[in-house]
Coordinates of N, CA, C and O in Angstrom, one line a residue:
X1 N 58.6 28.2 7.3 CA 58.1 26.9 7.0 C 58.9 26.3 5.9 O 59.2 27.0 4.9
X2 N 59.3 25.1 6.0 CA 60.1 24.4 5.0 C 59.2 23.9 3.8 O 58.1 23.5 4.0
X3 N 59.8 24.0 2.6 CA 59.1 23.4 1.5 C 59.6 22.0 1.3 O 60.8 21.8 1.0
X4 N 58.8 21.1 1.6 CA 59.1 19.7 1.4 C 58.4 19.1 0.2 O 57.3 19.5 -0.1
X5 N 59.1 18.3 -0.6 CA 58.5 17.6 -1.7 C 57.8 16.4 -1.1 O 58.3 15.6 -0.4
X6 N 56.5 16.3 -1.4 CA 55.7 15.2 -0.9 C 55.8 14.0 -1.9 O 55.7 14.2 -3.1
X7 N 56.0 12.9 -1.3 CA 56.1 11.6 -2.1 C 54.7 11.3 -2.6 O 53.7 11.5 -1.9
X8 N 54.6 10.6 -3.7 CA 53.4 10.2 -4.3 C 52.9 9.0 -3.5 O 51.7 8.8 -3.3
X9 N 53.8 8.1 -3.1 CA 53.4 6.9 -2.3 C 54.5 6.7 -1.2 O 55.6 7.0 -1.4
X10 N 54.0 6.1 -0.1 CA 55.0 5.7 0.9 C 54.3 4.6 1.8 O 53.1 4.5 1.8
X11 N 55.2 3.8 2.4 CA 54.7 2.8 3.3 C 55.1 3.1 4.7 O 56.2 3.4 5.0
X12 N 54.1 3.0 5.6 CA 54.3 3.3 7.0 C 55.1 2.1 7.6 O 54.7 0.9 7.4
X13 N 56.3 2.4 8.2 CA 57.1 1.3 8.7 C 56.5 0.6 9.9 O 56.8 -0.6 10.1
X14 N 55.7 1.3 10.7 CA 55.1 0.6 11.9 C 54.0 -0.3 11.5 O 54.0 -1.5 11.9
X15 N 53.1 0.1 10.7 CA 51.9 -0.7 10.4 C 52.0 -1.5 9.1 O 51.3 -2.4 8.9
X16 N 52.9 -1.0 8.2 CA 53.1 -1.7 6.9 C 52.0 -1.3 5.9 O 52.0 -1.9 4.8
X17 N 51.2 -0.3 6.2 CA 50.2 0.1 5.3 C 50.8 1.1 4.3 O 51.5 2.0 4.6
X18 N 50.4 0.9 3.0 CA 50.9 1.8 1.9 C 49.9 3.0 1.8 O 48.7 2.8 1.8
X19 N 50.4 4.2 1.6 CA 49.6 5.4 1.4 C 49.9 6.0 0.1 O 51.0 6.0 -0.4
X20 N 48.8 6.6 -0.5 CA 49.0 7.4 -1.8 C 48.5 8.8 -1.6 O 47.5 9.0 -0.9
X21 N 49.3 9.7 -2.2 CA 48.9 11.2 -2.0 C 47.8 11.5 -3.0 O 47.9 11.2 -4.2
X22 N 46.7 12.0 -2.4 CA 45.6 12.5 -3.2 C 45.3 13.9 -2.8 O 44.7 14.1 -1.7
X23 N 45.6 14.9 -3.6 CA 45.5 16.3 -3.3 C 46.5 16.6 -2.2 O 47.7 16.5 -2.3
X24 N 46.0 17.1 -1.0 CA 46.8 17.4 0.1 C 46.9 16.3 1.2 O 47.5 16.5 2.2
X25 N 46.2 15.2 0.9 CA 46.1 14.2 2.0 C 46.6 12.8 1.5 O 46.6 12.5 0.3
X26 N 47.1 12.1 2.4 CA 47.6 10.7 2.2 C 46.4 9.8 2.5 O 45.9 9.7 3.6
X27 N 46.0 8.9 1.5 CA 44.9 8.0 1.7 C 45.5 6.6 1.7 O 46.3 6.2 0.9
X28 N 45.0 5.7 2.7 CA 45.6 4.4 2.7 C 45.1 3.5 1.6 O 43.9 3.7 1.1
X29 N 45.9 2.6 1.1 CA 45.6 1.7 0.0 C 45.0 0.4 0.6 O 45.7 -0.5 0.8
X30 N 43.7 0.5 1.0 CA 43.1 -0.7 1.6 C 42.0 -1.1 0.7 O 41.1 -0.3 0.3
X31 N 41.9 -2.4 0.5 CA 40.8 -3.0 -0.3 C 40.2 -4.2 0.4 O 40.9 -4.8 1.3
X32 N 39.0 -4.6 0.1 CA 38.4 -5.8 0.6 C 38.8 -7.0 -0.3 O 38.8 -6.8 -1.5
X33 N 39.2 -8.1 0.3 CA 39.6 -9.2 -0.5 C 38.5 -9.7 -1.4 O 37.3 -9.6 -1.1
X34 N 38.9 -10.1 -2.6 CA 37.9 -10.5 -3.6 C 36.9 -11.6 -3.1 O 35.7 -11.6 -3.4
X35 N 37.4 -12.5 -2.3 CA 36.5 -13.6 -1.8 C 35.4 -13.0 -0.9 O 34.3 -13.6 -0.9
X36 N 35.6 -11.9 -0.3 CA 34.5 -11.3 0.5 C 33.5 -10.5 -0.3 O 32.4 -10.3 0.1
X37 N 33.9 -10.0 -1.5 CA 33.0 -9.2 -2.4 C 32.0 -10.1 -3.1 O 31.0 -9.6 -3.5
X38 N 32.4 -11.3 -3.4 CA 31.6 -12.2 -4.2 C 30.5 -12.9 -3.4 O 30.8 -13.3 -2.3
X39 N 29.3 -12.8 -3.8 CA 28.2 -13.5 -3.1 C 26.9 -12.9 -3.4 O 26.7 -11.9 -4.0
X40 N 25.9 -13.7 -3.0 CA 24.5 -13.2 -3.2 C 24.0 -12.6 -1.9 O 24.0 -13.2 -0.9
X41 N 23.6 -11.3 -2.0 CA 23.2 -10.6 -0.8 C 21.7 -10.8 -0.6 O 21.1 -10.4 0.4
X42 N 21.0 -11.3 -1.6 CA 19.5 -11.6 -1.4 C 18.7 -10.3 -1.7 O 19.2 -9.2 -1.9
X43 N 17.4 -10.6 -1.6 CA 16.4 -9.5 -1.8 C 16.5 -8.3 -0.9 O 16.6 -7.2 -1.3
X44 N 16.6 -8.6 0.4 CA 16.6 -7.6 1.4 C 18.0 -6.9 1.4 O 18.1 -5.7 1.7
X45 N 19.0 -7.6 1.1 CA 20.3 -7.0 1.0 C 20.4 -6.0 -0.1 O 20.9 -4.9 0.0
X46 N 19.8 -6.3 -1.3 CA 19.7 -5.4 -2.4 C 18.8 -4.2 -2.1 O 19.2 -3.0 -2.5
X47 N 17.7 -4.4 -1.4 CA 16.9 -3.3 -1.0 C 17.6 -2.3 -0.1 O 17.6 -1.1 -0.2
X48 N 18.4 -2.9 0.9 CA 19.2 -2.0 1.8 C 20.2 -1.3 1.0 O 20.5 -0.1 1.3
X49 N 20.9 -1.9 0.1 CA 22.0 -1.3 -0.7 C 21.4 -0.2 -1.5 O 22.0 0.9 -1.6
X50 N 20.2 -0.4 -2.1 CA 19.6 0.7 -2.9 C 19.2 1.9 -2.0 O 19.4 3.0 -2.4
X51 N 18.7 1.6 -0.8 CA 18.3 2.7 0.1 C 19.6 3.5 0.5 O 19.6 4.7 0.5
X52 N 20.7 2.8 0.8 CA 21.9 3.5 1.2 C 22.4 4.3 0.1 O 22.9 5.4 0.3
X53 N 22.4 3.8 -1.1 CA 22.9 4.5 -2.3 C 22.1 5.8 -2.5 O 22.7 6.9 -2.8
X54 N 20.8 5.8 -2.3 CA 19.9 7.0 -2.5 C 19.9 8.0 -1.4 O 20.0 9.2 -1.7
X55 N 19.9 7.5 -0.2 CA 19.7 8.4 0.9 C 20.8 8.6 1.9 O 20.8 9.5 2.7
X56 N 21.8 7.7 1.9 CA 22.9 7.8 2.9 C 24.2 7.8 2.1 O 25.0 6.8 2.3
X57 N 24.4 8.7 1.2 CA 25.5 8.7 0.3 C 26.9 8.6 1.0 O 27.7 7.9 0.6
X58 N 27.1 9.4 2.1 CA 28.4 9.2 2.8 C 28.7 7.8 3.3 O 29.8 7.3 3.2
X59 N 27.7 7.2 3.9 CA 27.9 5.8 4.4 C 28.1 4.9 3.2 O 28.9 3.9 3.3
X60 N 27.5 5.1 2.1 CA 27.7 4.2 0.9 C 29.1 4.3 0.4 O 29.7 3.3 0.1
X61 N 29.6 5.5 0.2 CA 30.9 5.7 -0.3 C 32.0 5.2 0.7 O 33.1 4.8 0.2
X62 N 31.7 5.3 1.9 CA 32.7 4.8 2.9 C 32.7 3.3 3.0 O 33.8 2.7 3.2
X63 N 31.6 2.6 3.0 CA 31.5 1.2 3.2 C 31.6 0.4 2.0 O 32.0 -0.8 2.0
X64 N 31.1 0.9 0.9 CA 31.0 0.0 -0.3 C 31.9 0.6 -1.4 O 32.2 0.2 -2.3

């Protein structure tokens, strides 16, 4: 097996997505635009968010 030096960052030429090395895996550098993050989610949105934070931790960390 070859010993390859892993790059800290690289950009996929086909998709144009930039990846960062975290441990043994490359994670894509993807963020939600700021315009989408700002807003009032309302009473029921906050209740749902609190529920997801407490009881559905994998879904919370993946989506929010």
